[in-house]
Tab-separated table of C-alpha atoms and ligand atoms in Angstrom:
chain	number	residue	atom	x	y	z
F	1	MET	CA	160.409	111.127	292.846
F	2	ASN	CA	162.328	114.466	292.271
F	3	CYS	CA	165.183	115.272	294.650
F	4	PRO	CA	164.291	118.296	296.817
F	5	PHE	CA	167.720	119.674	296.895
F	6	CYS	CA	168.132	120.175	293.127
F	7	GLY	CA	164.984	119.007	291.192
F	8	ALA	CA	166.755	115.964	289.160
F	9	GLU	CA	165.039	112.673	288.631
F	10	MET	CA	166.139	110.485	291.361
F	11	GLU	CA	167.122	106.876	290.489
F	12	SER	CA	165.177	103.838	292.460
F	13	GLY	CA	167.025	101.280	294.420
F	14	ALA	CA	167.440	99.886	297.691
F	15	LEU	CA	170.248	100.531	300.736
F	16	GLN	CA	171.236	96.818	301.237
F	17	SER	CA	173.153	95.336	304.095
F	18	ASN	CA	174.278	91.420	305.344
F	19	TYR	CA	173.715	92.751	308.933
F	20	GLY	CA	170.717	94.499	308.699
F	21	ILE	CA	170.187	98.508	308.612
F	22	TYR	CA	169.325	100.429	311.935
F	23	TRP	CA	168.962	104.151	312.959
F	24	LEU	CA	171.152	104.825	316.336
F	25	PRO	CA	171.822	108.299	317.755
F	26	LYS	CA	175.036	108.122	316.647
F	27	PRO	CA	177.219	105.207	315.510
F	28	ARG	CA	177.819	102.039	317.326
F	29	LYS	CA	181.963	102.102	318.069
F	30	ALA	CA	182.044	98.388	318.122
F	31	GLY	CA	180.111	95.327	317.524
F	32	PRO	CA	176.791	94.783	315.652
F	33	PRO	CA	174.474	97.811	315.909
F	34	ASP	CA	171.850	95.574	316.959
F	35	LEU	CA	173.419	94.870	320.454
F	36	SER	CA	173.137	98.873	321.118
F	37	ARG	CA	169.969	99.776	323.212
F	38	ASP	CA	169.051	102.577	320.923
F	39	ALA	CA	168.968	100.683	318.393
F	40	GLU	CA	165.783	100.726	315.597
F	41	HIS	CA	165.877	97.977	313.042
F	42	LEU	CA	164.402	99.926	309.400
F	43	SER	CA	165.285	97.056	306.887
F	44	LYS	CA	162.583	95.130	305.329
F	45	GLN	CA	164.078	91.329	304.343
F	46	ASP	CA	161.471	89.162	301.842
F	47	SER	CA	163.260	85.643	302.330
F	48	PRO	CA	166.136	85.496	305.246
F	49	LEU	CA	167.602	82.972	303.281
F	50	ILE	CA	167.625	84.511	300.014
F	51	THR	CA	167.497	88.335	300.269
F	52	PRO	CA	169.445	90.460	302.808
F	53	PRO	CA	167.969	93.116	304.801
F	54	TYR	CA	167.380	96.090	302.796
F	55	ILE	CA	165.433	99.513	302.540
F	56	PRO	CA	163.930	100.946	299.457
F	57	ALA	CA	165.347	104.083	298.708
F	58	PHE	CA	165.578	107.326	295.583
F	59	ARG	CA	169.113	108.894	295.096
F	60	CYS	CA	169.944	111.745	293.821
F	61	THR	CA	173.885	111.197	292.198
F	62	LYS	CA	174.361	114.482	291.611
F	63	CYS	CA	173.665	115.752	295.204
F	64	ARG	CA	174.947	112.418	296.349
F	65	LYS	CA	171.879	112.280	298.565
F	66	ILE	CA	169.599	109.195	299.256
F	67	ILE	CA	165.870	109.027	300.487
F	68	LEU	CA	164.528	106.028	302.284
F	69	ASP	CA	161.387	104.584	302.543
F	70	TYR	CA	161.175	103.051	305.843
K	101	LIG	ZN1	169.682	116.487	293.902
């Protein structure tokens, strides 16, 4: 995938967190994001005991942009 901002080849990888990855209208000030009514769980998990939640992603290290594939 090429970066939509600068056109450079993007690096593939994953955005990962032990607590899952959520979309929120605004950052939660305290407590786990999954306790927010507006939290949408975006991450996948191949094997809960082995692989922490993640989202496949591409990043451009030049523009410091990440495109998520959720
Ligand atoms: Zn770029």
